[in-house]
Amino acid sequence: MTPDELLNDFEKLLSSGNNYDVIIKAGKNENIRSFYTHSLILSSRSTYFKAALSKNWARKKYGIVVFNKPNINPKIMELILKYIYTGTIELDKQKGLDILKYLVASDEICFGNLQNYIESY
Amino acid sequence: MSSRKQPKGKIRPPKKPNSADAQFNDNWDRLAQAIREIHKKNASILSFEELYRNAYNMVLHKNGDKLYNGVREVITQHLEEVAVSQVVPAFPLSGASSSQTNPNGAGGANFLKVLKTVWEDHTTCMLMIRDILMYMDRVYAKTANVPLVYDLGLDLFRDTIVRSQNYPIQNHLLEVLLQQIKLERENEIIDRTNVKASIDMLLELTDASTKDTVYATDFENKFLETSSEYYRVEGQMLVGEYDAPEYMKKVDKRLNEEEQRVRHYLSQTTEPKIRNIVEEELISKHLKTVIEMENSGLIPMLRNEKMDDLGRMYKLFGRVVKGHDEMKSAISDYIRELGKAINETVTSNTTAEGGNAASGDKQTGATVAVRWVQEVLDLKDKFDKVQNLALSNDKAFQTSFNEAFEYFINKNSKSPEFISLFIDDNLKKGLKGKTEEEVDSVLDKTITLFRFIGEKDVFERYYKQHLAKRLLLGRSVSDDAERGMIGKLKVECGYQFTTKLEGMFNDMRISSDTMTDFKEYLDKSVLEKPKLDLSVTVLTSTFWPMNLSASPRCNLPPELTKACGTFQNFYLGRHSGRRLTWQSNMGTADIRGSFKARKHELNVSTYQMVILLMFNDKQDGESLSYEQIKGESDIPEADLKRNLQSLACAKYKILVKEPKGKEINPGDQFNFNNDFTAPLQRIKIQTVASKVESEGERKETREKVEEARKHQTEAAIVRIMKDRKTMEHNLLIAEVVKQLQSRFMPNPALIKKRIEALIEREYLERATGDRRVYNYLA
C-alpha cells in the first residue's frame, strides 16, 4: 500500500461520511453545510476537537454529536477537514482572501501545524 | 447570538473603545458565569464552542490579561468559599494535635476524605476550564509568561486551601497525615486511599520558591522527624523487651512496613530517607546491644546454630555501615575463644600425660593430637556451615574467620605435629573402617588447616618422620592414598616441598626391585644361602628424616650378620662408591615361638627379636636380668626399655617380668612365658606407635628446624643477591621474607644474622660509603 492510497481512503471516508458520529454544521443562516465526520479522527488530529468531543463537553443525541461552528465558512471548513483527514491542502487553488480566512480559522481551532504551513506559503 | 458578527470584526481596524469594552464585558460575563456553572457541576448546559469562541475573541482583542486575571479571581473566590463551607467544618473536632482524645483518628480520616473530594472537584473543574481557555493558554500565557491556566489553578489551590492564610488547614492536614501514619504503625487499620489522595495532592502542588513539590517542602521533613523520634523510642523499648531474634524480626517487619507504606501512599523519593532512619534508629544504634544480648545474641545463635536468625542478622546488619564489621569481629573473637579452649584441653592433657609419662601409654599422645585436629576440623565445619547457610559466603567474613583460625592454630606450637599425626592416623592401614573416599575428604579438610600453619617447614619435618614410619613398617593404607596426599601438599606448597617425600617413595620402589634381583642373585650364586629371608630397604640418607649416617649399637645374631654381609657384597658390587649403614632400630622380624600350648608366629621388631633369641639358650624357668640383656644386646637404653615393655607389659606377654609392673627398672628379671596362649596363630607385637614427641625430642626437632631455616635463609639471600648484585638492607629483608613465608615466617633478626655470616664468608660485602647496601661477590 502506498501513502497515496491511504490518503485516498481517508478522503473517501470524509466525502462518504460512512459510520459518521459527528455532524459539523459550519456557517450560518442560509449558508450552512453539514459535514459527516468521525470523532476518532477529529480527536486524534486536533486538540480543539479532542476537548470539544470529550465526555465533559460532547452532547450526544442517539450517539451522534452535532457540532455547530457558525463563524467558519463551509468552504473553509471543508479545507480544514480535508487537512485533518489527509494532511494535505491545495492552497494554490485558493484565492488570497480565502487563504487569509483559512489562516484565521485554523488559528482559532489551534491547528498549529496547518498554521505554520500556510504562513510559510 | 451576539457573536455572530465577530469574524468580520477581526480583520478590521480596532473598534471604538466603548464598543470593544462592551464586547469584552459581554464575553467575560458569559465566561465568568460559565466557570461558576462548572464549579456548580452544571456544565451540561454549557456549549464548548461558544465559550471557547468567547475566550478566543477576548484574547484576540488584546484582552488576554483581563481574561486571565478574571479567571484567577473567579477561581480564588470559589476556593475561598470551599475553604469556609467544606474544609473548615471538617476539621477534626478535638484538634488533630491532641490525637489521644481521638484514638481511632476517625475525625482525621473524615477530614482527609473531605479534602480528597475538594481536590478531585477542583481538578475536574480545572480540566474543563482549561478546555475552554485553550486559546488563552496557547496565545496569551505564552507571550505574557504566566502559568497555564491549569497550573494557575494548582497554585491557587495551594495558596487558598493547602496553605491558607485565613484558616489553619495546613496544620490540620499535616498533623492528620502524621497521625494516620502513626496509627497505622500501631497496627490500626486506616483508610489508605484518603491518605494517598492527600499525599498525591501535595505531590502535584509545587512550591513557588523551591520549585520542589509541596510534599517535599511541607510534609516530608516533618514526616521524617516524627519517624525518627518514633523509632528512637521504639528502639529503646524493643531492646529492653525482646531477645535478639525477636528484636530482629521486629526490625525486619518495620523495614518492610515502611517500604510498603512508601510504595502504597508516599513518594518514592522518601523511600531511602525513611529507610535510613529506621536503619539508624533500630539497627545502628543498637548493634552492639543486640550482638551482645545474653542468651540470645550473636554468640548464643552461633552456639545453637540458629542459621535463620544468623542469616537475618547478616542481612539486617549489612544495611548499616558498621554492621558487618561488628558481627565479624564478634564471631572472630568467638572463634579465637573456642580455639583457645581446644588448645587448652590439649595442653592440660599433655601435661597430665607428662606427669605419668613413664607409664608409656603410647596411644595417648597420638589420640590427643587426633582429637585436637578433629575438634579444630569440627569447628571449621561449623563455621563453614554458618558461612554457607547464613552469611551468603561473604568473602570478608571468610577472611576474618580464617585469620581467627590461623591465630589460634598457630598459638598451639604443636599444631604442625598434630596435623601430621592426624594425617598419619588416617593413612594408616585398616583403621576405623573408613572408605577411601571418606579418608580423602577428611584429608582435604585437613589441608585447609595446613594452610593456616605458619611454620610449614616444621610440618614438613614431622610429616617426613611419620611417612617414614608408615613406609618402613608397611603400614600405609595404600600407595595411592599416600601419593594423593603428597599431591595435595604439592598443590599447596609447590614442588620443592614434596621432592624429598617423593624421594622416599622412590627408595621404597627401588628397594623392592633390588630385593627381586637379590633373590635371583642368590639362586644363581654358589654362595651359601642365608638361613633366613632377608629383606632390605635401602634409603637415600638425604631424603629420610632419621640420622642415617651411623649404625645404632646392637649385637645382631650371627646368622643375621652373615646375611647382611651377603647383601652388602651384592649391593656394593652393583653400586660402587656407596656406603651402607644398618638401621637395626627400624627393622622387623617374623620369628616362630614354641609355647606349651602351640606354636605362634610372632611379628616383632629387630630389637625384640634380639632379646627373644637370647632366651633360646636358656632352660625353662631360667631368667635373665635387665642388666644381662642390656649387656649382651648392647641396645640403647631407651629403646631397650620400650621393647621390653612391649614384650612383657603389653597385651601379649611373651616374657614374664619379676617384679610385676608397668615399668621396666634396673634389676628386673625376665622369663620366657611358656604358658603363653593366644587365639590367633600369628601375633603382631605392637611396635612403637607414632606419638606426640616428648619435650626432649621436641627440643631436638626444634633445633633441627632452626638449623634448616638458617640454610634456607642463606640460600634465599644468595639467590636474591646473585640476581640483583646490589641491594639495600630493608629491601633485601623484605624480599627474603617474601620468598620464605610460604614455609615459615623468618624474623628479621635471623635474616640479619645470616647476612652477617655471609659477609664473613665473603659471599657479600657492605658497599663502600653506604653500610646499608650490600654487594654480591661472585
PDB file of N, CA and C in Angstrom, chain A residues 28-29 47-54 56-57 59 67-72 97 100 104-112 115, chain B residues 1 3-7 10-11 38 43-49 51-53 56 60 124 127-129 131-132 134-135 138-139:
ATOM      1  N   LYS A  28     -23.472  30.027   8.756  1.00  0.00           N
ATOM      2  CA  LYS A  28     -24.710  30.452   9.425  1.00  0.00           C
ATOM      3  C   LYS A  28     -25.753  30.847   8.389  1.00  0.00           C
ATOM      4  N   ASN A  29     -26.935  31.030   8.946  1.00  0.00           N
ATOM      5  CA  ASN A  29     -28.097  31.379   8.113  1.00  0.00           C
ATOM      6  C   ASN A  29     -28.273  30.385   6.963  1.00  0.00           C
ATOM      7  N   THR A  47      -6.395  19.039  19.019  1.00  0.00           N
ATOM      8  CA  THR A  47      -6.693  19.195  20.442  1.00  0.00           C
ATOM      9  C   THR A  47      -8.021  19.930  20.637  1.00  0.00           C
ATOM     10  N   TYR A  48      -8.316  20.804  19.703  1.00  0.00           N
ATOM     11  CA  TYR A  48      -9.589  21.529  19.793  1.00  0.00           C
ATOM     12  C   TYR A  48     -10.750  20.546  19.785  1.00  0.00           C
ATOM     13  N   PHE A  49     -10.751  19.679  18.793  1.00  0.00           N
ATOM     14  CA  PHE A  49     -11.846  18.705  18.706  1.00  0.00           C
ATOM     15  C   PHE A  49     -11.752  17.677  19.837  1.00  0.00           C
ATOM     16  N   LYS A  50     -10.529  17.403  20.272  1.00  0.00           N
ATOM     17  CA  LYS A  50     -10.376  16.459  21.370  1.00  0.00           C
ATOM     18  C   LYS A  50     -11.122  16.970  22.599  1.00  0.00           C
ATOM     19  N   ALA A  51     -10.947  18.272  22.910  1.00  0.00           N
ATOM     20  CA  ALA A  51     -11.654  18.859  24.046  1.00  0.00           C
ATOM     21  C   ALA A  51     -13.156  18.905  23.762  1.00  0.00           C
ATOM     22  N   ALA A  52     -13.496  19.375  22.560  1.00  0.00           N
ATOM     23  CA  ALA A  52     -14.897  19.548  22.218  1.00  0.00           C
ATOM     24  C   ALA A  52     -15.661  18.231  22.267  1.00  0.00           C
ATOM     25  N   LEU A  53     -14.989  17.147  21.912  1.00  0.00           N
ATOM     26  CA  LEU A  53     -15.677  15.858  21.842  1.00  0.00           C
ATOM     27  C   LEU A  53     -15.453  15.014  23.109  1.00  0.00           C
ATOM     28  N   SER A  54     -14.732  15.565  24.095  1.00  0.00           N
ATOM     29  CA  SER A  54     -14.520  14.808  25.329  1.00  0.00           C
ATOM     30  C   SER A  54     -15.838  14.686  26.089  1.00  0.00           C
ATOM     31  N   ASN A  56     -16.785  15.577  28.835  1.00  0.00           N
ATOM     32  CA  ASN A  56     -17.248  16.754  29.557  1.00  0.00           C
ATOM     33  C   ASN A  56     -18.092  17.685  28.684  1.00  0.00           C
ATOM     34  N   TRP A  57     -17.796  17.677  27.391  1.00  0.00           N
ATOM     35  CA  TRP A  57     -18.403  18.681  26.520  1.00  0.00           C
ATOM     36  C   TRP A  57     -19.306  18.133  25.422  1.00  0.00           C
ATOM     37  N   ARG A  59     -22.241  16.718  23.496  1.00  0.00           N
ATOM     38  CA  ARG A  59     -23.660  16.484  23.798  1.00  0.00           C
ATOM     39  C   ARG A  59     -24.183  15.521  22.745  1.00  0.00           C
ATOM     40  N   PHE A  67     -22.202  19.423  16.057  1.00  0.00           N
ATOM     41  CA  PHE A  67     -21.285  20.492  16.464  1.00  0.00           C
ATOM     42  C   PHE A  67     -21.460  21.686  15.549  1.00  0.00           C
ATOM     43  N   ASN A  68     -22.000  22.770  16.103  1.00  0.00           N
ATOM     44  CA  ASN A  68     -22.201  23.975  15.290  1.00  0.00           C
ATOM     45  C   ASN A  68     -20.956  24.820  15.296  1.00  0.00           C
ATOM     46  N   LYS A  69     -20.561  25.242  14.092  1.00  0.00           N
ATOM     47  CA  LYS A  69     -19.425  26.165  14.024  1.00  0.00           C
ATOM     48  C   LYS A  69     -19.834  27.307  13.128  1.00  0.00           C
ATOM     49  N   PRO A  70     -20.634  28.261  13.689  1.00  0.00           N
ATOM     50  CA  PRO A  70     -21.243  29.281  12.814  1.00  0.00           C
ATOM     51  C   PRO A  70     -20.227  30.249  12.229  1.00  0.00           C
ATOM     52  N   ASN A  71     -19.115  30.485  12.932  1.00  0.00           N
ATOM     53  CA  ASN A  71     -18.214  31.535  12.435  1.00  0.00           C
ATOM     54  C   ASN A  71     -17.186  31.045  11.426  1.00  0.00           C
ATOM     55  N   ILE A  72     -17.325  29.808  11.018  1.00  0.00           N
ATOM     56  CA  ILE A  72     -16.423  29.356   9.955  1.00  0.00           C
ATOM     57  C   ILE A  72     -17.231  28.976   8.733  1.00  0.00           C
ATOM     58  N   LEU A  97      -7.904  35.914  -0.468  1.00  0.00           N
ATOM     59  CA  LEU A  97      -8.772  36.216   0.651  1.00  0.00           C
ATOM     60  C   LEU A  97      -9.139  34.941   1.403  1.00  0.00           C
ATOM     61  N   LEU A 100      -6.463  33.866   3.732  1.00  0.00           N
ATOM     62  CA  LEU A 100      -6.466  34.623   4.968  1.00  0.00           C
ATOM     63  C   LEU A 100      -7.531  34.078   5.927  1.00  0.00           C
ATOM     64  N   VAL A 104      -7.085  32.402   9.645  1.00  0.00           N
ATOM     65  CA  VAL A 104      -7.772  32.841  10.848  1.00  0.00           C
ATOM     66  C   VAL A 104      -8.500  31.653  11.505  1.00  0.00           C
ATOM     67  N   ALA A 105      -9.205  30.923  10.669  1.00  0.00           N
ATOM     68  CA  ALA A 105      -9.986  29.805  11.208  1.00  0.00           C
ATOM     69  C   ALA A 105      -9.080  28.763  11.842  1.00  0.00           C
ATOM     70  N   SER A 106      -7.977  28.460  11.164  1.00  0.00           N
ATOM     71  CA  SER A 106      -7.112  27.420  11.724  1.00  0.00           C
ATOM     72  C   SER A 106      -6.414  27.920  12.978  1.00  0.00           C
ATOM     73  N   ASP A 107      -6.211  29.234  13.091  1.00  0.00           N
ATOM     74  CA  ASP A 107      -5.655  29.801  14.317  1.00  0.00           C
ATOM     75  C   ASP A 107      -6.639  29.596  15.472  1.00  0.00           C
ATOM     76  N   GLU A 108      -7.915  29.830  15.176  1.00  0.00           N
ATOM     77  CA  GLU A 108      -8.908  29.713  16.231  1.00  0.00           C
ATOM     78  C   GLU A 108      -8.939  28.290  16.798  1.00  0.00           C
ATOM     79  N   ILE A 109      -8.930  27.348  15.895  1.00  0.00           N
ATOM     80  CA  ILE A 109      -9.086  25.988  16.421  1.00  0.00           C
ATOM     81  C   ILE A 109      -7.729  25.306  16.671  1.00  0.00           C
ATOM     82  N   CYS A 110      -6.713  26.122  16.912  1.00  0.00           N
ATOM     83  CA  CYS A 110      -5.427  25.616  17.412  1.00  0.00           C
ATOM     84  C   CYS A 110      -4.791  24.578  16.529  1.00  0.00           C
ATOM     85  N   PHE A 111      -4.861  24.834  15.249  1.00  0.00           N
ATOM     86  CA  PHE A 111      -4.262  23.840  14.383  1.00  0.00           C
ATOM     87  C   PHE A 111      -2.864  24.295  14.002  1.00  0.00           C
ATOM     88  N   GLY A 112      -1.968  24.170  14.945  1.00  0.00           N
ATOM     89  CA  GLY A 112      -0.641  24.746  14.809  1.00  0.00           C
ATOM     90  C   GLY A 112       0.099  24.371  13.543  1.00  0.00           C
ATOM     91  N   GLN A 115      -1.243  25.914  10.504  1.00  0.00           N
ATOM     92  CA  GLN A 115      -0.946  27.334  10.514  1.00  0.00           C
ATOM     93  C   GLN A 115       0.460  27.628  10.025  1.00  0.00           C
TER      94      GLN A 115
ATOM     95  N   MET B   1     -27.407  35.012  18.213  1.00  0.00           N
ATOM     96  CA  MET B   1     -26.215  35.125  19.058  1.00  0.00           C
ATOM     97  C   MET B   1     -25.453  36.408  18.773  1.00  0.00           C
ATOM     98  N   SER B   3     -22.414  36.972  19.009  1.00  0.00           N
ATOM     99  CA  SER B   3     -21.071  36.788  18.481  1.00  0.00           C
ATOM    100  C   SER B   3     -21.061  36.543  16.988  1.00  0.00           C
ATOM    101  N   ARG B   4     -22.195  36.501  16.433  1.00  0.00           N
ATOM    102  CA  ARG B   4     -22.222  36.136  15.017  1.00  0.00           C
ATOM    103  C   ARG B   4     -21.485  37.085  14.120  1.00  0.00           C
ATOM    104  N   LYS B   5     -21.396  38.305  14.525  1.00  0.00           N
ATOM    105  CA  LYS B   5     -20.750  39.290  13.658  1.00  0.00           C
ATOM    106  C   LYS B   5     -19.227  39.267  13.825  1.00  0.00           C
ATOM    107  N   GLN B   6     -18.745  38.489  14.668  1.00  0.00           N
ATOM    108  CA  GLN B   6     -17.336  38.550  15.015  1.00  0.00           C
ATOM    109  C   GLN B   6     -16.351  38.365  13.863  1.00  0.00           C
ATOM    110  N   PRO B   7     -16.496  37.404  13.008  1.00  0.00           N
ATOM    111  CA  PRO B   7     -15.453  37.154  12.009  1.00  0.00           C
ATOM    112  C   PRO B   7     -15.040  38.404  11.270  1.00  0.00           C
ATOM    113  N   LYS B  10     -12.635  40.916  13.160  1.00  0.00           N
ATOM    114  CA  LYS B  10     -11.267  40.565  13.444  1.00  0.00           C
ATOM    115  C   LYS B  10     -10.244  41.265  12.583  1.00  0.00           C
ATOM    116  N   ILE B  11     -10.592  41.413  11.362  1.00  0.00           N
ATOM    117  CA  ILE B  11      -9.551  41.948  10.489  1.00  0.00           C
ATOM    118  C   ILE B  11      -9.761  43.423  10.183  1.00  0.00           C
ATOM    119  N   ILE B  38     -19.582  25.615  36.002  1.00  0.00           N
ATOM    120  CA  ILE B  38     -18.697  24.443  36.078  1.00  0.00           C
ATOM    121  C   ILE B  38     -18.438  24.085  37.543  1.00  0.00           C
ATOM    122  N   ALA B  43     -22.169  21.888  34.109  1.00  0.00           N
ATOM    123  CA  ALA B  43     -21.553  22.103  32.807  1.00  0.00           C
ATOM    124  C   ALA B  43     -22.413  21.603  31.658  1.00  0.00           C
ATOM    125  N   SER B  44     -23.368  20.749  31.929  1.00  0.00           N
ATOM    126  CA  SER B  44     -24.130  20.162  30.811  1.00  0.00           C
ATOM    127  C   SER B  44     -24.950  21.202  30.049  1.00  0.00           C
ATOM    128  N   ILE B  45     -25.173  22.356  30.682  1.00  0.00           N
ATOM    129  CA  ILE B  45     -25.950  23.365  29.958  1.00  0.00           C
ATOM    130  C   ILE B  45     -25.041  24.254  29.121  1.00  0.00           C
ATOM    131  N   LEU B  46     -23.739  24.028  29.179  1.00  0.00           N
ATOM    132  CA  LEU B  46     -22.815  24.936  28.509  1.00  0.00           C
ATOM    133  C   LEU B  46     -22.408  24.405  27.143  1.00  0.00           C
ATOM    134  N   SER B  47     -22.062  25.368  26.253  1.00  0.00           N
ATOM    135  CA  SER B  47     -21.583  24.954  24.930  1.00  0.00           C
ATOM    136  C   SER B  47     -20.091  25.245  24.830  1.00  0.00           C
ATOM    137  N   PHE B  48     -19.347  24.219  24.562  1.00  0.00           N
ATOM    138  CA  PHE B  48     -17.909  24.349  24.437  1.00  0.00           C
ATOM    139  C   PHE B  48     -17.561  25.349  23.341  1.00  0.00           C
ATOM    140  N   GLU B  49     -18.246  25.190  22.218  1.00  0.00           N
ATOM    141  CA  GLU B  49     -17.894  26.019  21.052  1.00  0.00           C
ATOM    142  C   GLU B  49     -18.056  27.492  21.363  1.00  0.00           C
ATOM    143  N   LEU B  51     -18.195  29.050  24.390  1.00  0.00           N
ATOM    144  CA  LEU B  51     -17.294  29.542  25.431  1.00  0.00           C
ATOM    145  C   LEU B  51     -15.876  29.686  24.888  1.00  0.00           C
ATOM    146  N   TYR B  52     -15.492  28.720  24.144  1.00  0.00           N
ATOM    147  CA  TYR B  52     -14.183  28.761  23.530  1.00  0.00           C
ATOM    148  C   TYR B  52     -14.070  30.001  22.643  1.00  0.00           C
ATOM    149  N   ARG B  53     -15.125  30.236  21.872  1.00  0.00           N
ATOM    150  CA  ARG B  53     -15.102  31.369  20.949  1.00  0.00           C
ATOM    151  C   ARG B  53     -15.059  32.694  21.721  1.00  0.00           C
ATOM    152  N   TYR B  56     -11.593  33.090  22.947  1.00  0.00           N
ATOM    153  CA  TYR B  56     -10.786  33.343  21.749  1.00  0.00           C
ATOM    154  C   TYR B  56     -10.882  34.803  21.336  1.00  0.00           C
ATOM    155  N   LEU B  60      -8.019  37.575  21.323  1.00  0.00           N
ATOM    156  CA  LEU B  60      -7.730  38.169  20.016  1.00  0.00           C
ATOM    157  C   LEU B  60      -7.797  39.685  20.089  1.00  0.00           C
ATOM    158  N   THR B 124     -11.129  18.370  38.436  1.00  0.00           N
ATOM    159  CA  THR B 124     -12.088  18.140  37.356  1.00  0.00           C
ATOM    160  C   THR B 124     -12.496  19.474  36.724  1.00  0.00           C
ATOM    161  N   LEU B 127      -9.813  21.023  34.610  1.00  0.00           N
ATOM    162  CA  LEU B 127      -9.646  20.411  33.294  1.00  0.00           C
ATOM    163  C   LEU B 127     -10.636  21.010  32.301  1.00  0.00           C
ATOM    164  N   MET B 128     -11.864  21.231  32.779  1.00  0.00           N
ATOM    165  CA  MET B 128     -12.870  21.805  31.870  1.00  0.00           C
ATOM    166  C   MET B 128     -12.551  23.252  31.550  1.00  0.00           C
ATOM    167  N   ILE B 129     -12.107  23.984  32.580  1.00  0.00           N
ATOM    168  CA  ILE B 129     -11.744  25.383  32.349  1.00  0.00           C
ATOM    169  C   ILE B 129     -10.574  25.460  31.360  1.00  0.00           C
ATOM    170  N   ASP B 131     -10.008  23.409  29.017  1.00  0.00           N
ATOM    171  CA  ASP B 131     -10.531  23.129  27.674  1.00  0.00           C
ATOM    172  C   ASP B 131     -11.031  24.410  27.007  1.00  0.00           C
ATOM    173  N   ILE B 132     -11.849  25.149  27.727  1.00  0.00           N
ATOM    174  CA  ILE B 132     -12.443  26.323  27.053  1.00  0.00           C
ATOM    175  C   ILE B 132     -11.450  27.481  26.950  1.00  0.00           C
ATOM    176  N   MET B 134      -8.297  27.098  26.142  1.00  0.00           N
ATOM    177  CA  MET B 134      -7.152  26.550  25.415  1.00  0.00           C
ATOM    178  C   MET B 134      -6.446  27.627  24.592  1.00  0.00           C
ATOM    179  N   TYR B 135      -7.244  28.511  24.003  1.00  0.00           N
ATOM    180  CA  TYR B 135      -6.642  29.546  23.173  1.00  0.00           C
ATOM    181  C   TYR B 135      -5.846  30.534  24.015  1.00  0.00           C
ATOM    182  N   ARG B 138      -2.571  29.036  24.904  1.00  0.00           N
ATOM    183  CA  ARG B 138      -1.640  28.935  23.780  1.00  0.00           C
ATOM    184  C   ARG B 138      -1.105  30.286  23.341  1.00  0.00           C
ATOM    185  N   VAL B 139      -1.965  31.249  23.304  1.00  0.00           N
ATOM    186  CA  VAL B 139      -1.554  32.528  22.746  1.00  0.00           C
ATOM    187  C   VAL B 139      -1.163  33.536  23.829  1.00  0.00           C
TER     188      VAL B 139
END
